[in-house]
XYZ file of C-alpha atoms in Angstrom:
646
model
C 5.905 5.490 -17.728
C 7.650 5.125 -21.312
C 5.787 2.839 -24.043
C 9.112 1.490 -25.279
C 8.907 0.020 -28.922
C 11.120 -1.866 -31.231
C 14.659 -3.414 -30.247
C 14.848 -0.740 -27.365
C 11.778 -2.174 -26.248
C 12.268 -5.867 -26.877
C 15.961 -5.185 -24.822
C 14.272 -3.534 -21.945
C 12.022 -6.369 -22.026
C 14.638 -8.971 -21.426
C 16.294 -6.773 -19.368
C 13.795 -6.548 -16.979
C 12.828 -10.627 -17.411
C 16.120 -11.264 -15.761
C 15.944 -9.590 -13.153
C 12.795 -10.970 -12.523
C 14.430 -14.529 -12.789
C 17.424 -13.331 -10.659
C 14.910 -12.542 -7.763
C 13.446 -16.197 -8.077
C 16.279 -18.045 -8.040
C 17.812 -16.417 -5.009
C 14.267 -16.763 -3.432
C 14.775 -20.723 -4.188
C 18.771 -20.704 -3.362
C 19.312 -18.787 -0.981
C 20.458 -14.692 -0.791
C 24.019 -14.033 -1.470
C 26.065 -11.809 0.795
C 23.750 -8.666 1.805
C 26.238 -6.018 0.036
C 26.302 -8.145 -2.957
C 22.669 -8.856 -2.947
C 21.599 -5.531 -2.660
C 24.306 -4.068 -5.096
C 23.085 -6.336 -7.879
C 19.205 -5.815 -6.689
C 19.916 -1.892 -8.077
C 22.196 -3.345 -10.709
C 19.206 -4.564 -12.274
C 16.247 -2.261 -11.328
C 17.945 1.387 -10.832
C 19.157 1.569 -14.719
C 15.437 0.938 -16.031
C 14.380 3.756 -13.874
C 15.866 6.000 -16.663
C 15.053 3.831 -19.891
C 11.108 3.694 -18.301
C 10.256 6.883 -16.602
C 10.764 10.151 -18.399
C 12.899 13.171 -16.672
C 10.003 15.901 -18.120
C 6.457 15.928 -19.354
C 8.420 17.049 -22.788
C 11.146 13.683 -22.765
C 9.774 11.205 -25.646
C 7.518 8.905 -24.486
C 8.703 6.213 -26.232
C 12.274 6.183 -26.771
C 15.074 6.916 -24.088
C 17.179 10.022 -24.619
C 20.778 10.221 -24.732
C 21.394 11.642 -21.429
C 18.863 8.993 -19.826
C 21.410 6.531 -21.686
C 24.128 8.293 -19.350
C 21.998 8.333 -16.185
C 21.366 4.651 -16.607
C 25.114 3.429 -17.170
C 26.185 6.240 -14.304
C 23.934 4.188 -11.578
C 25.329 0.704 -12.775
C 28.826 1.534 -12.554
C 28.544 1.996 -8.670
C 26.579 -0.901 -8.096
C 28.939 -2.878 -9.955
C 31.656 -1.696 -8.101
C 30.333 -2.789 -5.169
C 29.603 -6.804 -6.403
C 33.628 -6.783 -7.379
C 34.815 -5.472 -3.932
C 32.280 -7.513 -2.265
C 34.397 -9.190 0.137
C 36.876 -6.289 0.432
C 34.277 -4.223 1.602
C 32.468 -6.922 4.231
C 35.788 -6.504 5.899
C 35.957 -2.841 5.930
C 35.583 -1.269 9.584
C 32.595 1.390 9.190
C 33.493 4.814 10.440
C 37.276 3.624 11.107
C 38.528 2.792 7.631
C 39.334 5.723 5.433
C 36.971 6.186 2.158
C 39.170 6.404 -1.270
C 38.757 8.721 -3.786
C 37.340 6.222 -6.058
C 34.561 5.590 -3.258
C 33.599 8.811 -2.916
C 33.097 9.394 -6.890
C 31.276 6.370 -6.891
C 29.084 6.669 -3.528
C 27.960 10.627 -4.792
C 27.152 9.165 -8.487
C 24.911 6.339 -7.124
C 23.594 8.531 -4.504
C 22.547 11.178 -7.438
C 21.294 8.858 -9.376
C 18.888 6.825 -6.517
C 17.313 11.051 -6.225
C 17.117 11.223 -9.438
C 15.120 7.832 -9.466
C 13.068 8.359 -7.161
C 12.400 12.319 -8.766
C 11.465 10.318 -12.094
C 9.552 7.163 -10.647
C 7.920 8.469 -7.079
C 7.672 12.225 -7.753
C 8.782 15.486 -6.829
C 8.139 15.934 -3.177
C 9.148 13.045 -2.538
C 12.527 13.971 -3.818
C 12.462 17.213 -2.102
C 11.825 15.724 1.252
C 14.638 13.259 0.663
C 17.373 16.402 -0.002
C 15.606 17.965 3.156
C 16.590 15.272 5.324
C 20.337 15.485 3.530
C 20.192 18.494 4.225
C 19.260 18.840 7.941
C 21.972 15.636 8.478
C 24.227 18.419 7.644
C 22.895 21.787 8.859
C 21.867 19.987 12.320
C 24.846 20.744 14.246
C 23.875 24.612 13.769
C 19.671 24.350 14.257
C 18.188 25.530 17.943
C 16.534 23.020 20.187
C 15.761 19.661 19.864
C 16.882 20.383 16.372
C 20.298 20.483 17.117
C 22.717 17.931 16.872
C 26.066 18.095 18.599
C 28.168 16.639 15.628
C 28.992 17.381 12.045
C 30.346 15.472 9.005
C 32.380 15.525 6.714
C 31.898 15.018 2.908
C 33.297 11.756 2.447
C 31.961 10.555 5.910
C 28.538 11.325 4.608
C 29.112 9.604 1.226
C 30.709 6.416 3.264
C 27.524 6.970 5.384
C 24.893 6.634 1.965
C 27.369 4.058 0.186
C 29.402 1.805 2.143
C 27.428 0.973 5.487
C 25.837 -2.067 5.743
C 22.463 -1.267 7.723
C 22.071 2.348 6.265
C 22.054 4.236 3.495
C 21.810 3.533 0.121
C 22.278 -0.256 0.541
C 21.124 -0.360 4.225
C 18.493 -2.867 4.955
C 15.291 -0.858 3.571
C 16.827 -1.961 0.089
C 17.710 -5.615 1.354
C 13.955 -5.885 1.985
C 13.657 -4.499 -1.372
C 15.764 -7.255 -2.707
C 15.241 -10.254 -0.627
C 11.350 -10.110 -0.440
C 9.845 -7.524 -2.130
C 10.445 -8.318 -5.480
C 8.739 -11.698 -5.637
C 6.132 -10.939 -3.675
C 5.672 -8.234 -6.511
C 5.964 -11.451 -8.833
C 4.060 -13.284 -7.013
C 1.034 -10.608 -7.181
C 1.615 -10.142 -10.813
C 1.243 -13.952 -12.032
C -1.625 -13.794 -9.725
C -3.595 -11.337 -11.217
C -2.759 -12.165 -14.940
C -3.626 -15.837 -14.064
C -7.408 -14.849 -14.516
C -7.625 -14.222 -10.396
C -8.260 -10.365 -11.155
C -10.896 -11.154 -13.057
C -12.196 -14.184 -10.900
C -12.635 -11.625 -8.355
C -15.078 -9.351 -10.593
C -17.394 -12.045 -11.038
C -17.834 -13.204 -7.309
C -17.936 -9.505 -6.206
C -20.750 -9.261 -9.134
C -22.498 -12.053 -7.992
C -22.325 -11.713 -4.145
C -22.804 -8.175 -3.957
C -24.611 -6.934 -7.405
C -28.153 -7.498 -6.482
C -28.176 -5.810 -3.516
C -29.143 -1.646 -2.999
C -26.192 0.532 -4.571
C -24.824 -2.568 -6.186
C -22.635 -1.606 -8.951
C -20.849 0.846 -5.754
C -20.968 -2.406 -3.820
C -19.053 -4.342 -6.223
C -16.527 -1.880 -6.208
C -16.195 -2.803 -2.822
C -16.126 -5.938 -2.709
C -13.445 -6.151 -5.427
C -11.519 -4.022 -4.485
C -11.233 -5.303 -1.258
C -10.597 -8.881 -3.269
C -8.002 -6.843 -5.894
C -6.225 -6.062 -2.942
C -5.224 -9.106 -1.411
C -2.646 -8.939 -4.366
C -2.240 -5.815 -6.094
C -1.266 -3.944 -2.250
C -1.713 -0.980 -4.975
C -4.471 1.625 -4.721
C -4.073 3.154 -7.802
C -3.497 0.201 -9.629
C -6.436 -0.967 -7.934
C -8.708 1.866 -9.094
C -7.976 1.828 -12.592
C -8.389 -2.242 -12.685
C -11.913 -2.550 -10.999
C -12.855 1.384 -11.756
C -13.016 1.136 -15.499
C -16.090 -1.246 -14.766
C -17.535 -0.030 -11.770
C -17.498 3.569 -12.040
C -19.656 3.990 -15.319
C -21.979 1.601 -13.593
C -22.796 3.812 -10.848
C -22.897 7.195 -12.826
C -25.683 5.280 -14.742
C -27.526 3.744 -11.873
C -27.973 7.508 -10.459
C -24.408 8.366 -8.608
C -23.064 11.962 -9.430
C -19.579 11.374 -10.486
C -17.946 12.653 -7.747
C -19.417 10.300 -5.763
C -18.670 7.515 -8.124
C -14.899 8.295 -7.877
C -14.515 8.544 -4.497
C -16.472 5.267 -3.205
C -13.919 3.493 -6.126
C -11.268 5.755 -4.651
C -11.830 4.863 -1.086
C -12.423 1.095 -1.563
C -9.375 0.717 -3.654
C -7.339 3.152 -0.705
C -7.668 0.007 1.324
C -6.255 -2.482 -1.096
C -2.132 -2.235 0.688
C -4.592 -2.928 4.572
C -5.351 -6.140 3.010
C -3.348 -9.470 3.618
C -1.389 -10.734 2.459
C 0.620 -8.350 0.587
C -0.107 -5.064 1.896
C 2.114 -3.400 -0.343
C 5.077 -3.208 1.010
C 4.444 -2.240 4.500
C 4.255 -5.788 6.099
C 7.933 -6.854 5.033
C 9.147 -3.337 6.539
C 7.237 -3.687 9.788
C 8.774 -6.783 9.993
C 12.129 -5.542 9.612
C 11.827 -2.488 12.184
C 9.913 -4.662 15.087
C 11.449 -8.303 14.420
C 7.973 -9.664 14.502
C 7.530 -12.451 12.229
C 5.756 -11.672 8.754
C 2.965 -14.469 9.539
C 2.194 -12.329 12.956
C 1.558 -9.143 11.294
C -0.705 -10.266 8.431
C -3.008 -12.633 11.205
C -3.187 -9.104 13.097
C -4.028 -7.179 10.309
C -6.857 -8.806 9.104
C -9.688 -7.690 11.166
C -8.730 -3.936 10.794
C -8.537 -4.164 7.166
C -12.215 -6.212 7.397
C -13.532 -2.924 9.457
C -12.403 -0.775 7.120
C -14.392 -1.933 4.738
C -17.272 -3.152 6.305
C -17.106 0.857 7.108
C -16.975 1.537 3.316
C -19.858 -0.905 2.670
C -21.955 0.622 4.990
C -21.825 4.187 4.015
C -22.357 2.832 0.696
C -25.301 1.430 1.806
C -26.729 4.313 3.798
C -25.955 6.500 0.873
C -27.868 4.102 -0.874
C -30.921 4.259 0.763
C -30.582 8.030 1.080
C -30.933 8.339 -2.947
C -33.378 5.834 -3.814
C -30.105 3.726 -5.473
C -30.814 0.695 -6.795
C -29.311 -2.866 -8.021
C -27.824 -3.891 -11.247
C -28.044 -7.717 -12.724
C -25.148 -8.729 -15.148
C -24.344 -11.283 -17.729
C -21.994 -13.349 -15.364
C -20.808 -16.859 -15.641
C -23.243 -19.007 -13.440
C -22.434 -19.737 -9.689
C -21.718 -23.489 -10.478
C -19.023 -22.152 -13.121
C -17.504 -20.067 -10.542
C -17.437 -22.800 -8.188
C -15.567 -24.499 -10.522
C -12.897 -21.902 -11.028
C -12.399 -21.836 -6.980
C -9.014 -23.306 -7.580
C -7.718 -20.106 -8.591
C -7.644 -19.684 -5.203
C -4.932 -22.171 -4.361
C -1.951 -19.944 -4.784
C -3.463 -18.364 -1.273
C -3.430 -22.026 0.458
C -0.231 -22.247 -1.038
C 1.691 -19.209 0.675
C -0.542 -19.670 4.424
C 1.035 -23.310 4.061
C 4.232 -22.651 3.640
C 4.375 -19.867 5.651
C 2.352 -21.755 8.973
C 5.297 -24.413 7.924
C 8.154 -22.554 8.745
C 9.202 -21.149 5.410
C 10.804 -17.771 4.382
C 7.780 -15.344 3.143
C 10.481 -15.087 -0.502
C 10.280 -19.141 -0.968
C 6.247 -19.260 0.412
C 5.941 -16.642 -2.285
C 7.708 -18.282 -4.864
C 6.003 -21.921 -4.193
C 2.949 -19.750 -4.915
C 3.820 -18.263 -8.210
C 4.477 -21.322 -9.345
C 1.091 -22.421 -8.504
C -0.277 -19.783 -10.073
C 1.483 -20.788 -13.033
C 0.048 -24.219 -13.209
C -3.917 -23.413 -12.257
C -4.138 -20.945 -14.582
C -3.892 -23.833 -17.185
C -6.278 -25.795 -14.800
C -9.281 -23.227 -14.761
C -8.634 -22.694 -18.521
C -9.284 -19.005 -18.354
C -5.637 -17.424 -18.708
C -3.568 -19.901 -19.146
C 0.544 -18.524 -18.870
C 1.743 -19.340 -21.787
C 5.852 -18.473 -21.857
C 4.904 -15.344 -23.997
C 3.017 -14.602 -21.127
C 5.054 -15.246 -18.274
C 7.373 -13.173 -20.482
C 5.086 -9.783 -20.349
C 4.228 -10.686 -16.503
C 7.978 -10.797 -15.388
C 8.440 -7.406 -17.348
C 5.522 -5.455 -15.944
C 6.619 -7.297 -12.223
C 9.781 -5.403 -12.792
C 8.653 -2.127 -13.777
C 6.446 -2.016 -10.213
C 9.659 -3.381 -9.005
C 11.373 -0.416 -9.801
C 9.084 1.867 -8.156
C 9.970 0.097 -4.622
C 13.421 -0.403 -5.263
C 14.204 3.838 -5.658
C 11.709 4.029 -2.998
C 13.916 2.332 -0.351
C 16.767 3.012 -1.588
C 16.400 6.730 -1.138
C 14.112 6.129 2.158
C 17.599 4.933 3.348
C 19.339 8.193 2.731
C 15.981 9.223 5.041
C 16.843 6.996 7.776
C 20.970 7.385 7.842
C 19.974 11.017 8.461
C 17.165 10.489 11.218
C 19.671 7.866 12.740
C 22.641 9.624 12.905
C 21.410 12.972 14.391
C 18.563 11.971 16.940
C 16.174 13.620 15.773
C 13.778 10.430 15.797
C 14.555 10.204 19.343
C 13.927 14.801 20.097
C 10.764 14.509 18.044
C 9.335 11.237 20.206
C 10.316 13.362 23.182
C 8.604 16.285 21.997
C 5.116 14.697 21.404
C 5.151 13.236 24.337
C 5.664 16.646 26.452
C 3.288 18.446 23.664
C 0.566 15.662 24.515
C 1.221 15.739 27.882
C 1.360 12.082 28.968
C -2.065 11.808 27.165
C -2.378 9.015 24.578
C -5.191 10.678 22.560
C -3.458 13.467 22.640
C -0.548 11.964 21.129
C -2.794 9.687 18.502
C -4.001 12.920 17.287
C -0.923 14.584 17.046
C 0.908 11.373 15.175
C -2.101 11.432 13.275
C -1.630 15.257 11.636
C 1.930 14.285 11.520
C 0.993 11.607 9.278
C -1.252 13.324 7.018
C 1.062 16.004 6.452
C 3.901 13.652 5.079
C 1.647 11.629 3.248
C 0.112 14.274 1.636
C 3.647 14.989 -0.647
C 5.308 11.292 -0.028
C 3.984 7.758 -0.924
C 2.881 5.573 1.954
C 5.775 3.231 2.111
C 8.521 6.486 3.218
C 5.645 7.783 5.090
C 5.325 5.160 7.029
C 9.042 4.705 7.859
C 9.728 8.231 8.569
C 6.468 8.763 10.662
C 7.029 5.644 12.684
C 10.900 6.711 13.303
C 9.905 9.705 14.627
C 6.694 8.748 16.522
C 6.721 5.191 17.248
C 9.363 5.640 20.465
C 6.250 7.835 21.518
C 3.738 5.458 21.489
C 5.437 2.601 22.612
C 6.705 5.474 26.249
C 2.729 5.476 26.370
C 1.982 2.011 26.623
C 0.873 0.765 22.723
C 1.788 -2.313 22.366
C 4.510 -2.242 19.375
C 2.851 -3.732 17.191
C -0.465 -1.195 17.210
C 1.974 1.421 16.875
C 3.260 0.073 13.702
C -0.112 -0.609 12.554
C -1.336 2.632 13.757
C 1.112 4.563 11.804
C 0.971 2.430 8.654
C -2.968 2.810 8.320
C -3.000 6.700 8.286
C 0.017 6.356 5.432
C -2.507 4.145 3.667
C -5.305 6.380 4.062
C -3.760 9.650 2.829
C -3.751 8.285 -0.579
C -7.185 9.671 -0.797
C -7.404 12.691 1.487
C -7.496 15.882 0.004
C -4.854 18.586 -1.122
C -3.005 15.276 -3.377
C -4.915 12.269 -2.805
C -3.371 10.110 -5.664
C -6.119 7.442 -5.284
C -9.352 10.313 -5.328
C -7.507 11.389 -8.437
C -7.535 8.121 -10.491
C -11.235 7.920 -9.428
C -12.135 11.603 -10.279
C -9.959 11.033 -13.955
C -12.379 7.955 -14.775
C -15.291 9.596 -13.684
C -14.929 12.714 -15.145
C -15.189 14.864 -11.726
C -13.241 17.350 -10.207
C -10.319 15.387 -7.959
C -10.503 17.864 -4.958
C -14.374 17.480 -4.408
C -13.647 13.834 -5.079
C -10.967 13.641 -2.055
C -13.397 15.365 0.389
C -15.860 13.213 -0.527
C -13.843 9.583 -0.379
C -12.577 11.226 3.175
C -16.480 11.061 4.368
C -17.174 7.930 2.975
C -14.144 5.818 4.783
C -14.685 7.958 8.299
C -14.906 4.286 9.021
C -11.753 3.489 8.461
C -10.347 6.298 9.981
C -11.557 5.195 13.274
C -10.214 1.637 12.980
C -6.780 2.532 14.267
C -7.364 4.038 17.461
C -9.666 0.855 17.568
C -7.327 -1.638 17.469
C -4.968 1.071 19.676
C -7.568 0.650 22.763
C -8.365 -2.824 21.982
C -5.548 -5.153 21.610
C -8.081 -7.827 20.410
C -8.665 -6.585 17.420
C -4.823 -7.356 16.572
C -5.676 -10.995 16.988
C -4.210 -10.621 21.275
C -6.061 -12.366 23.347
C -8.725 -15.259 23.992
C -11.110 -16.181 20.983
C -14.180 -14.580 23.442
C -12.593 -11.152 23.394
C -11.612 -11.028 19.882
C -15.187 -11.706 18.819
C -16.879 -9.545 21.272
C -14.644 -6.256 20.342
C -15.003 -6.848 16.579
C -18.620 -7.708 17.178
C -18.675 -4.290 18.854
C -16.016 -2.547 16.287
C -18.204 -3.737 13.457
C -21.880 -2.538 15.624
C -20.186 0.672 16.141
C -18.751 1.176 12.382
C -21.587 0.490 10.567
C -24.028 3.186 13.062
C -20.931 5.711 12.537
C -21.211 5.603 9.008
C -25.124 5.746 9.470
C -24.946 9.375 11.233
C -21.818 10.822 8.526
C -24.522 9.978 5.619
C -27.392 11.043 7.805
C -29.623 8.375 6.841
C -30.204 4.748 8.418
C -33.446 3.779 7.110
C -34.984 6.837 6.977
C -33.320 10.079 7.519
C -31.574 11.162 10.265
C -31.809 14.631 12.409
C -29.349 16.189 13.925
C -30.158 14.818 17.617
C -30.534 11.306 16.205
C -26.656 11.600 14.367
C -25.025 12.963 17.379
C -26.426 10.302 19.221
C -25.276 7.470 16.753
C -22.035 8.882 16.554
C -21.675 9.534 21.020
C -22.406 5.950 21.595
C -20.241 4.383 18.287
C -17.111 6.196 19.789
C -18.170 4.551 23.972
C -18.155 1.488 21.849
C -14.047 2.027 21.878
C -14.051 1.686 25.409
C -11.591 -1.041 26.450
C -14.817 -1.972 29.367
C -16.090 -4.985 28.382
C -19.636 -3.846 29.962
C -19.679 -0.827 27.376
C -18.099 -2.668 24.588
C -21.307 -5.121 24.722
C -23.946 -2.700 26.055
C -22.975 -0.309 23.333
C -23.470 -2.667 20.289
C -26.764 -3.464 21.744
C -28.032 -0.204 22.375
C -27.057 0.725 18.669
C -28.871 -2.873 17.445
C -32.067 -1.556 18.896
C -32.254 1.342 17.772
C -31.486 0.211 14.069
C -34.232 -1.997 14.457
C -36.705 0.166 15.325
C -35.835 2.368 13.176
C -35.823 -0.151 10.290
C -39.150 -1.421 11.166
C -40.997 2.417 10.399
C -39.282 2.870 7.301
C -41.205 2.275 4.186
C -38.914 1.479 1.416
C -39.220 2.375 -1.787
C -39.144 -0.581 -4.913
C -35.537 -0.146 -6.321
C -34.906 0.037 -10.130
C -32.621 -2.238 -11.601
C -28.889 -1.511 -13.914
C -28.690 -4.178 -16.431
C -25.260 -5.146 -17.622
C -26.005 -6.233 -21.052
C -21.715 -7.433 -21.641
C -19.638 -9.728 -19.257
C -17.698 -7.308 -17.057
C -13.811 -7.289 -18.082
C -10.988 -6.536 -15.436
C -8.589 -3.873 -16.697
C -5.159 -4.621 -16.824
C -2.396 -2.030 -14.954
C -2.448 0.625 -17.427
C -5.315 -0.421 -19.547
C -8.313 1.748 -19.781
C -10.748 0.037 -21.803
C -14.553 1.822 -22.714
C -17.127 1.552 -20.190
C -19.480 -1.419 -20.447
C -22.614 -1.306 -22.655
C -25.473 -1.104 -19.867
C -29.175 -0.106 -20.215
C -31.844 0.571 -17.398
């Protein structure tokens, strides 16, 4: 992303500031007509994608070029179009009404320029895969088997397809999420973090989790996991907590690839975590109809398994090495006590949201008390020059997810209107045979595969398109699917050949990126298992009586923590061969949906931890003093490591 200086900067700036304030006043008014809405959602957000993010490594870095200039006007025009014909085009019959001339200029400029957006803002293969689906929406009618589709288009009734329909497309609902919720809960994350919670976080992970064995890797954990509530962004969420953590645990006696990829792994689990989840919850919402609230409650205890998974590996690796603690120069627990009213701006959006209230205004009610305890706990107080820089940066995340979804809608026009969503379901369920492993597994690899060359949010749409139907013809329950589908999405961030979040790590720690993937892939095995989990065992999801729930994530958590045991190969003491395979045999019975082997299970693995606890000898653990108060990095910042001494 550009470093824009000067008047080009300061105009960007306030540029991007009101489109922030357009997004919170029609989260406070009410949304305008959805055609309208959406047109002036990309009004605002597609032009920056051409003033911010360069079209080559060799465009200036901080000035826009001429034909970005060109770019940026060419994707208003369209949009602007659309907010004057509002009303003309509400009454238009889809598919019946001829397209004009004028709309099909239009509709093939704005649909060049949302490719282009995405190419510059999301990446390449992204991009490609986009024009692959394009391109299949038009070759289909001549492809064998289930690839075949019985009709063709023409060229301007694919353009009135991508432009002018109201659920698809370019300005199809994926962008009215975009527009209607998205962007302040983007704001809402941002005033958050800059309101001194980021950094709130830091010291309770510090204090809660710093003195025990590993404990610079556990804080990593633990704030990550607390990062996450807000930022739903791994990367973001590596180079914010990593900067700190990942010098600390080179020094304590991690090898760096190991120090990247438990920051890489934690952080891979920030968009699991409620309430934001990236953007994944407000799009599950969308394709299922299940309220918001309902899908955050059910996510919680699979996103608190995944990283009780992470913790204990981190642990057992712990032991394994002879790791040991680190004290730092923290602000006393009374003093953080005190600042526990940072916290508010949670209360504030479970109120409003157990009250009835859109998830936009519950998010907006919650900015604004951000706003006003960050004066309170007189740490990072927003001033209006800093609500100014907050509503910018908001923005510039903003326009990430806005070419995102708008070119995920080209995606879905093409899925839609050729039936290939509906072949591929078809064909997984005769490749798996009417077996629902079978078909986890295979959704599974299809998931990895996208994810490996997409980002999660398209990943997740496409993969559930095409395999949810499946799941749901097997008997998941709809919301598991979802779930299901948008966990693997998550977790390819950090699984080898791209692994964007292994990548940040292995860049901060100075380690090679692919040994870094393969390595954050063994240390969240945990959370890898979660999902068929919560597949088998409804409970988990937050689906049935309170005796259930706590019995299968008693036994989820039992059967985690003795997995993770057997993939490091140490409990307490090491672990042969015989003992792993016997860790890991009964951890996976534990995901029986018997409520004899879901309890015997847990106990069986107790035992055994206890016995083998009680003939281990441990050895005294040295001690990482932090000799400066730890400092959470800002999106984009990387500051030096923290002075520390042994």
């Amino acid at each position: 992303m550009r470093s824009l200086q000067g008047w080009v900067g300061g105009a960007v700036g306030v540029w991007a500031a009101a489109a922030a304030l357009f997004h919170i006043w029609t989260s406070y008014a009410g949304v305008w007509e959805p055609r309208e809405m959406r047109a002036t959602h990309l009004l605002f957000l597609l032009p920056l994608a051409f003033l911010l993010f360069p079209a080559t490594p060799r465009s200036p870095a901080s000035r826009p070029t001429r034909p970005d200039l060109l770019w940026a006007l060419a994707a208003a025009v369209p949009c602007v179009y659309v907010i004057v014909h509002a009303h003309e085009l509400a009454e238009r019959w889809e598919g019946v009404h001829p397209i004009t001339a004028v709309q099909v200029v239009l509709g093939t400029v704005l649909v060049l320029a949302v490719l282009e957006a995405a190419r510059r803002s999301v990446g390449f293969w992204f991009f490609v895969t986009t024009l692959l689906f394009m391109a299949y929406l038009i070759l289909a009618p001549w492809l064998p088997g289930f690839l075949r589709s019985p009709r063709a288009y023409s060229y301007p009734q694919l353009i009135e397809m991508f432009f002018l329909y109201a659920d698809e497309g370019v300005l199809g609902s994926l962008t009215g999420i975009s527009s209607n919720i998205l962007m302040v809960m983007i704001l809402f994350a941002s005033f958050m973090l800059h309101s001194g919670v980021g950094q709130f976080f830091m010291d309770i992970a510090i204090t809660m989790a710093g003195r025990f064995r590993g404990g610079p890797a556990k804080v990593a954990v633990v704030s990550s996991a607390m990062y996450g509530t807000v930022s739903g962004s791994s990367v973001a969420d590596v180079y914010a907590t990593g900067t700190f953590t990942i010098p600390l645990m080179k020094k304590i006696g991690y090898r760096p690839e190991i120090a990247g990829a438990i920051e890489a792994t934690a952080s891979c689990g920030g968009p699991l975590m409620p309430p934001v989840m990236g953007a994944g919850a407000f799009i599950m919402a969308e394709l299922t109809g299940i309220p918001y609230s309902t899908i955050i409650v059910a996510a919680a205890l699979p996103a608190l398994l995944f990283y009780a998974g992470v913790l204990a590996t981190v642990h057992w690796e712990a032991l394994k090495h002879g790791i040991g603690t680190m004290a730092a120069d923290v602000p006393p627990l009374l003093s953080i006590l005190r600042r526990g009213v940072l916290f508010t701006p949670f209360f504030t959006i479970v109120y409003f949201m157990h009250a009835g209230y859109s998830p936009s205004k519950a998010a907006l009610y919650s900015l604004l008390t951000a706003v006003v305890v960050s004066w309170v706990a007189g740490q990072s107080p927003m001033t209006p020059r800093r609500i100014f820089f907050t509503m910018g940066e908001a923005m510039r995340s903003g326009v990430i997810i806005a070419a995102v979804l708008a070119a995920s809608g080209l995606i879905v026009a093409s899925m839609s209107r050729t039936g290939f969503a509906l072949a591929f379901s078809s064909a997984i369920i005769n490749v798996s045979g009417n077996s629902l492993i079978v078909a986890l597994l295979a959704i599974f690899v299809v998931i990895s595969l996208l994810g490996a060359g997409i980002p999660t949010t398209p990943a997740y749409i496409l993969a559930i398109t095409v395999g949810g139907a499946a799941l749901q013809k097997l008997g998941v329950d709809m919301l598991a699917a979802h779930l299901f589908v948008f966990y693997y999405a998550v977790l390819a961030d950090v699984t080898p050949p791209v692994a964007v979040t292994a990548v940040a790590g292995a860049q901060i720690a100075g380690a090679d990126p692919m040994t870094t993937g393969w390595h954050a892939s063994r240390i969240g095995i945990g959370g890898f298992l979660a999902p068929f989990l919560f597949v088998y065992q409804p409970a988990l999801l937050m689906q049935g009586s309170w005796g259930e729930i706590i019995v299968a994530f008693g036994s989820a958590l039992v059967g985690i923590t003795a997995l993770s045991a057997a993939v490091a190969g140490h409990m307490f003491r090491p672990l042969s061969w015989p003992q792993r395979l016997f860790l890991i045999a009964v951890s996976l019975a534990a995901i029986s949906p018997s409520i004899v082997i879901s309890v015997v299970c847990p106990l069986v693995l107790v035992a055994y931890a206890t016995w083998d606890a009680r003939r281990s000898r441990p050895a005294a653990a040295p001690v990482l003093r932090v000799t400066e108060r730890p400092e959470l990095a800002g999106p984009g910042e990387h500051p030096p490591p923290p002075s520390i001494s042994v």
